[in-house]
Amino acid sequence: HHSHKTIVNHKYSYKDPKPAKTAAVIRYGAFGDLIQASAIVCGLKKQGYHVTLYTTKEGHGITKNDPNIDKFIIQGKDQVPNAALPSFWETIEKKYDKFVNLSESVEGALLAIPGRSGHLWPHNLRHSMLNRNYAEFANDLAEIPQEFNQRFYPTDEEKLWAQKERKAIGGKIILWSLAGSAIHKTWPYLDTILARLMIETDVKEIGRAHV
């Protein structure tokens, strides 16, 4: 009787060669959050860091083709409960030479949220404390030069889809993001702006929305 051993090739991340300089960037959130973060990973890459991005499945969908990101750690929804995130971040920060946490670097830090004290500040105080350029603030947070390299890196399949959509629409196009992912991220004067566009240009009708 001969025993047959099954050889299984397991991957152990701790055996991976350790880069000379490592950086971790934390950025969960939606499309816009990850586009803003693309400038940060680019700046860190220029400084010679091996860059790991901690993000969500949706965030990975936006950044998967970014050449400035060396490694992804994809976290499921509530995989780390919100209340435990500070402890989680404190633990993983020790693994990297540089740690950039972009969580609430806009929301909370600069964008006043209902229910928090900053939302009730007098207008002049809010303006003096919070009226910052989001991209400049993120660069300062990451301690990188004030360069603005926000970019989406599409796959070939996505490029072909975009070309097909563009051809189907035809004519001149104004691309407008109607709202963000939360109720307080809206343009309050959208109807006024669209009406002014129609008056001052040769736009005769507003086309259908493309999703």
Tab-separated table of C-alpha atoms in Angstrom:
chain	number	residue	atom	x	y	z
A	1	HIS	CA	0.000	0.000	0.000
A	2	HIS	CA	1.411	3.357	-1.035
A	3	SER	CA	0.207	6.590	0.514
A	4	HIS	CA	-0.352	9.470	-1.846
A	5	LYS	CA	0.485	12.929	-0.555
A	6	THR	CA	-1.270	15.918	-2.052
A	7	ILE	CA	1.107	18.816	-2.544
A	8	VAL	CA	-0.599	22.137	-1.901
A	9	ASN	CA	1.158	25.404	-2.637
A	10	HIS	CA	0.152	27.871	0.049
A	11	LYS	CA	1.076	31.521	-0.095
A	12	TYR	CA	2.399	33.029	3.105
A	13	SER	CA	2.503	36.819	2.914
A	14	TYR	CA	5.099	37.074	5.677
A	15	LYS	CA	7.558	35.287	3.379
A	16	ASP	CA	7.280	38.004	0.722
A	17	PRO	CA	10.457	40.066	0.365
A	18	LYS	CA	10.151	43.261	2.383
A	19	PRO	CA	10.550	46.428	0.294
A	20	ALA	CA	13.037	49.061	1.446
A	21	LYS	CA	10.332	51.697	2.097
A	22	THR	CA	6.715	50.808	2.741
A	23	ALA	CA	3.643	53.010	2.929
A	24	ALA	CA	0.028	52.223	3.667
A	25	VAL	CA	-2.900	54.379	2.592
A	26	ILE	CA	-6.353	53.930	4.122
A	27	ARG	CA	-9.222	55.048	1.904
A	28	TYR	CA	-12.641	53.466	1.998
A	29	GLY	CA	-15.616	55.191	0.439
A	30	ALA	CA	-17.027	55.776	-3.010
A	31	PHE	CA	-15.699	56.728	-6.449
A	32	GLY	CA	-14.686	60.307	-5.693
A	33	ASP	CA	-12.826	59.343	-2.522
A	34	LEU	CA	-10.619	56.914	-4.422
A	35	ILE	CA	-9.973	59.341	-7.289
A	36	GLN	CA	-8.765	61.888	-4.722
A	37	ALA	CA	-6.588	59.214	-3.091
A	38	SER	CA	-4.931	58.449	-6.438
A	39	ALA	CA	-2.875	61.644	-6.078
A	40	ILE	CA	-1.629	60.492	-2.676
A	41	VAL	CA	-0.476	57.058	-3.828
A	42	CYS	CA	1.199	58.699	-6.838
A	43	GLY	CA	3.065	61.145	-4.581
A	44	LEU	CA	4.210	58.368	-2.256
A	45	LYS	CA	5.328	56.221	-5.195
A	46	LYS	CA	7.443	59.132	-6.466
A	47	GLN	CA	9.145	59.194	-3.051
A	48	GLY	CA	10.165	55.564	-3.510
A	49	TYR	CA	7.571	53.847	-1.333
A	50	HIS	CA	6.056	50.429	-1.902
A	51	VAL	CA	2.380	51.399	-1.577
A	52	THR	CA	-0.377	49.270	-0.046
A	53	LEU	CA	-3.965	50.512	-0.279
A	54	TYR	CA	-6.548	49.413	2.286
A	55	THR	CA	-9.946	49.805	0.676
A	56	THR	CA	-13.327	48.212	-0.038
A	57	LYS	CA	-14.475	46.029	-2.923
A	58	GLU	CA	-15.954	49.142	-4.562
A	59	GLY	CA	-12.740	51.090	-3.954
A	60	HIS	CA	-10.703	48.322	-5.561
A	61	GLY	CA	-12.958	48.469	-8.604
A	62	ILE	CA	-11.897	52.093	-9.120
A	63	THR	CA	-8.176	51.667	-8.389
A	64	LYS	CA	-7.395	48.140	-9.617
A	65	ASN	CA	-5.512	49.421	-12.666
A	66	ASP	CA	-3.517	52.152	-10.873
A	67	PRO	CA	0.207	51.521	-11.518
A	68	ASN	CA	1.158	53.406	-8.342
A	69	ILE	CA	-0.447	50.819	-6.045
A	70	ASP	CA	1.685	47.756	-5.351
A	71	LYS	CA	-0.684	45.825	-3.090
A	72	PHE	CA	-4.357	45.869	-2.119
A	73	ILE	CA	-5.925	44.866	1.160
A	74	ILE	CA	-9.665	44.633	0.489
A	75	GLN	CA	-11.945	44.856	3.511
A	76	GLY	CA	-15.535	43.659	3.443
A	77	LYS	CA	-18.390	45.775	4.733
A	78	ASP	CA	-18.181	45.848	8.549
A	79	GLN	CA	-15.432	43.213	8.441
A	80	VAL	CA	-13.837	45.486	11.004
A	81	PRO	CA	-16.704	47.105	12.959
A	82	ASN	CA	-16.589	50.907	12.942
A	83	ALA	CA	-15.969	51.050	16.675
A	84	ALA	CA	-12.919	48.792	16.274
A	85	LEU	CA	-11.338	50.685	13.365
A	86	PRO	CA	-9.098	52.909	15.541
A	87	SER	CA	-7.585	49.807	17.193
A	88	PHE	CA	-7.213	48.118	13.804
A	89	TRP	CA	-5.432	51.150	12.353
A	90	GLU	CA	-3.174	51.436	15.392
A	91	THR	CA	-2.126	47.808	14.901
A	92	ILE	CA	-1.405	47.908	11.168
A	93	GLU	CA	0.341	51.292	11.351
A	94	LYS	CA	3.271	49.571	13.058
A	95	LYS	CA	3.879	47.439	9.956
A	96	TYR	CA	4.714	50.357	7.663
A	97	ASP	CA	7.331	53.072	7.447
A	98	LYS	CA	4.637	55.589	6.513
A	99	PHE	CA	0.938	55.449	7.319
A	100	VAL	CA	-1.598	57.788	5.697
A	101	ASN	CA	-5.158	57.485	6.936
A	102	LEU	CA	-7.516	59.405	4.662
A	103	SER	CA	-10.633	58.372	6.594
A	104	GLU	CA	-12.642	61.511	7.382
A	105	SER	CA	-9.901	63.664	5.837
A	106	VAL	CA	-12.748	65.471	4.061
A	107	GLU	CA	-15.930	64.390	5.852
A	108	GLY	CA	-15.550	65.442	9.448
A	109	ALA	CA	-12.266	67.292	9.019
A	110	LEU	CA	-13.369	69.842	6.388
A	111	LEU	CA	-16.940	68.967	5.447
A	112	ALA	CA	-19.126	69.738	8.455
A	113	ILE	CA	-21.447	66.865	9.309
A	114	PRO	CA	-24.882	67.356	10.907
A	115	GLY	CA	-24.836	66.179	14.498
A	116	ARG	CA	-21.227	67.211	15.107
A	117	SER	CA	-20.145	70.407	16.792
A	118	GLY	CA	-18.530	71.999	13.704
A	119	HIS	CA	-21.874	71.969	11.900
A	120	LEU	CA	-23.259	74.466	14.436
A	121	TRP	CA	-20.329	76.898	14.387
A	122	PRO	CA	-21.020	80.469	13.243
A	123	HIS	CA	-20.523	80.899	9.502
A	124	ASN	CA	-17.379	83.049	9.826
A	125	LEU	CA	-15.716	80.481	12.083
A	126	ARG	CA	-16.661	77.604	9.786
A	127	HIS	CA	-15.281	79.531	6.835
A	128	SER	CA	-11.988	80.366	8.542
A	129	MET	CA	-11.416	76.834	9.857
A	130	LEU	CA	-12.863	74.611	7.137
A	131	ASN	CA	-12.484	76.551	3.890
A	132	ARG	CA	-9.538	74.494	2.664
A	133	ASN	CA	-8.750	72.920	-0.677
A	134	TYR	CA	-9.410	69.205	-0.140
A	135	ALA	CA	-6.570	68.095	-2.414
A	136	GLU	CA	-4.026	70.415	-0.770
A	137	PHE	CA	-5.120	69.220	2.667
A	138	ALA	CA	-4.686	65.557	1.656
A	139	ASN	CA	-1.202	66.292	0.271
A	140	ASP	CA	-0.230	67.952	3.549
A	141	LEU	CA	-1.641	64.997	5.466
A	142	ALA	CA	0.493	62.617	3.407
A	143	GLU	CA	3.511	64.967	3.607
A	144	ILE	CA	4.008	65.028	-0.146
A	145	PRO	CA	4.586	67.993	-2.522
A	146	GLN	CA	1.595	70.003	-3.692
A	147	GLU	CA	1.189	68.155	-6.973
A	148	PHE	CA	-2.262	67.172	-8.162
A	149	ASN	CA	-2.098	63.833	-9.916
A	150	GLN	CA	-5.652	62.634	-9.400
A	151	ARG	CA	-6.332	60.142	-12.131
A	152	PHE	CA	-8.525	57.192	-13.012
A	153	TYR	CA	-6.716	54.416	-14.870
A	154	PRO	CA	-9.315	52.569	-16.971
A	155	THR	CA	-8.933	49.047	-18.311
A	156	ASP	CA	-9.009	48.496	-22.075
A	157	GLU	CA	-12.548	47.157	-21.716
A	158	GLU	CA	-13.633	50.316	-19.892
A	159	LYS	CA	-12.053	52.514	-22.570
A	160	LEU	CA	-13.994	50.700	-25.304
A	161	TRP	CA	-17.234	51.058	-23.316
A	162	ALA	CA	-16.644	54.805	-22.877
A	163	GLN	CA	-15.942	55.288	-26.588
A	164	LYS	CA	-19.139	53.437	-27.466
A	165	GLU	CA	-21.188	55.550	-25.034
A	166	ARG	CA	-19.617	58.775	-26.311
A	167	LYS	CA	-20.421	57.885	-29.910
A	168	ALA	CA	-24.017	56.986	-29.010
A	169	ILE	CA	-24.605	60.331	-27.276
A	170	GLY	CA	-23.133	62.485	-30.052
A	171	GLY	CA	-22.789	66.262	-30.051
A	172	LYS	CA	-21.262	68.355	-27.292
A	173	ILE	CA	-21.317	66.888	-23.811
A	174	ILE	CA	-21.381	68.380	-20.334
A	175	LEU	CA	-20.661	65.682	-17.788
A	176	TRP	CA	-22.211	66.555	-14.432
A	177	SER	CA	-22.214	64.564	-11.221
A	178	LEU	CA	-25.696	65.254	-9.913
A	179	ALA	CA	-24.980	64.239	-6.331
A	180	GLY	CA	-22.549	62.396	-4.130
A	181	SER	CA	-23.081	59.191	-2.184
A	182	ALA	CA	-24.603	60.904	0.873
A	183	ILE	CA	-27.626	63.150	1.298
A	184	HIS	CA	-25.577	66.260	2.174
A	185	LYS	CA	-23.406	66.051	-0.960
A	186	THR	CA	-25.655	67.827	-3.456
A	187	TRP	CA	-25.563	70.872	-5.722
A	188	PRO	CA	-28.293	73.187	-4.390
A	189	TYR	CA	-28.716	75.339	-7.509
A	190	LEU	CA	-28.689	72.704	-10.246
A	191	ASP	CA	-31.938	73.818	-11.893
A	192	THR	CA	-30.705	77.428	-12.058
A	193	ILE	CA	-27.403	76.400	-13.638
A	194	LEU	CA	-29.062	74.202	-16.273
A	195	ALA	CA	-31.499	76.981	-17.163
A	196	ARG	CA	-28.629	79.474	-17.538
A	197	LEU	CA	-26.751	77.012	-19.749
A	198	MET	CA	-29.748	76.703	-22.039
A	199	ILE	CA	-30.184	80.493	-22.233
A	200	GLU	CA	-26.537	81.361	-22.868
A	201	THR	CA	-25.574	78.499	-25.203
A	202	ASP	CA	-27.125	76.695	-28.132
A	203	VAL	CA	-28.334	73.867	-25.903
A	204	LYS	CA	-31.975	73.246	-26.757
A	205	GLU	CA	-32.671	70.284	-24.511
A	206	ILE	CA	-31.136	68.338	-21.683
A	207	GLY	CA	-30.283	64.806	-22.750
A	208	ARG	CA	-30.952	61.628	-20.840
A	209	ALA	CA	-28.736	60.627	-17.972
A	210	HIS	CA	-26.180	57.887	-18.586
A	211	VAL	CA	-25.455	55.583	-15.683
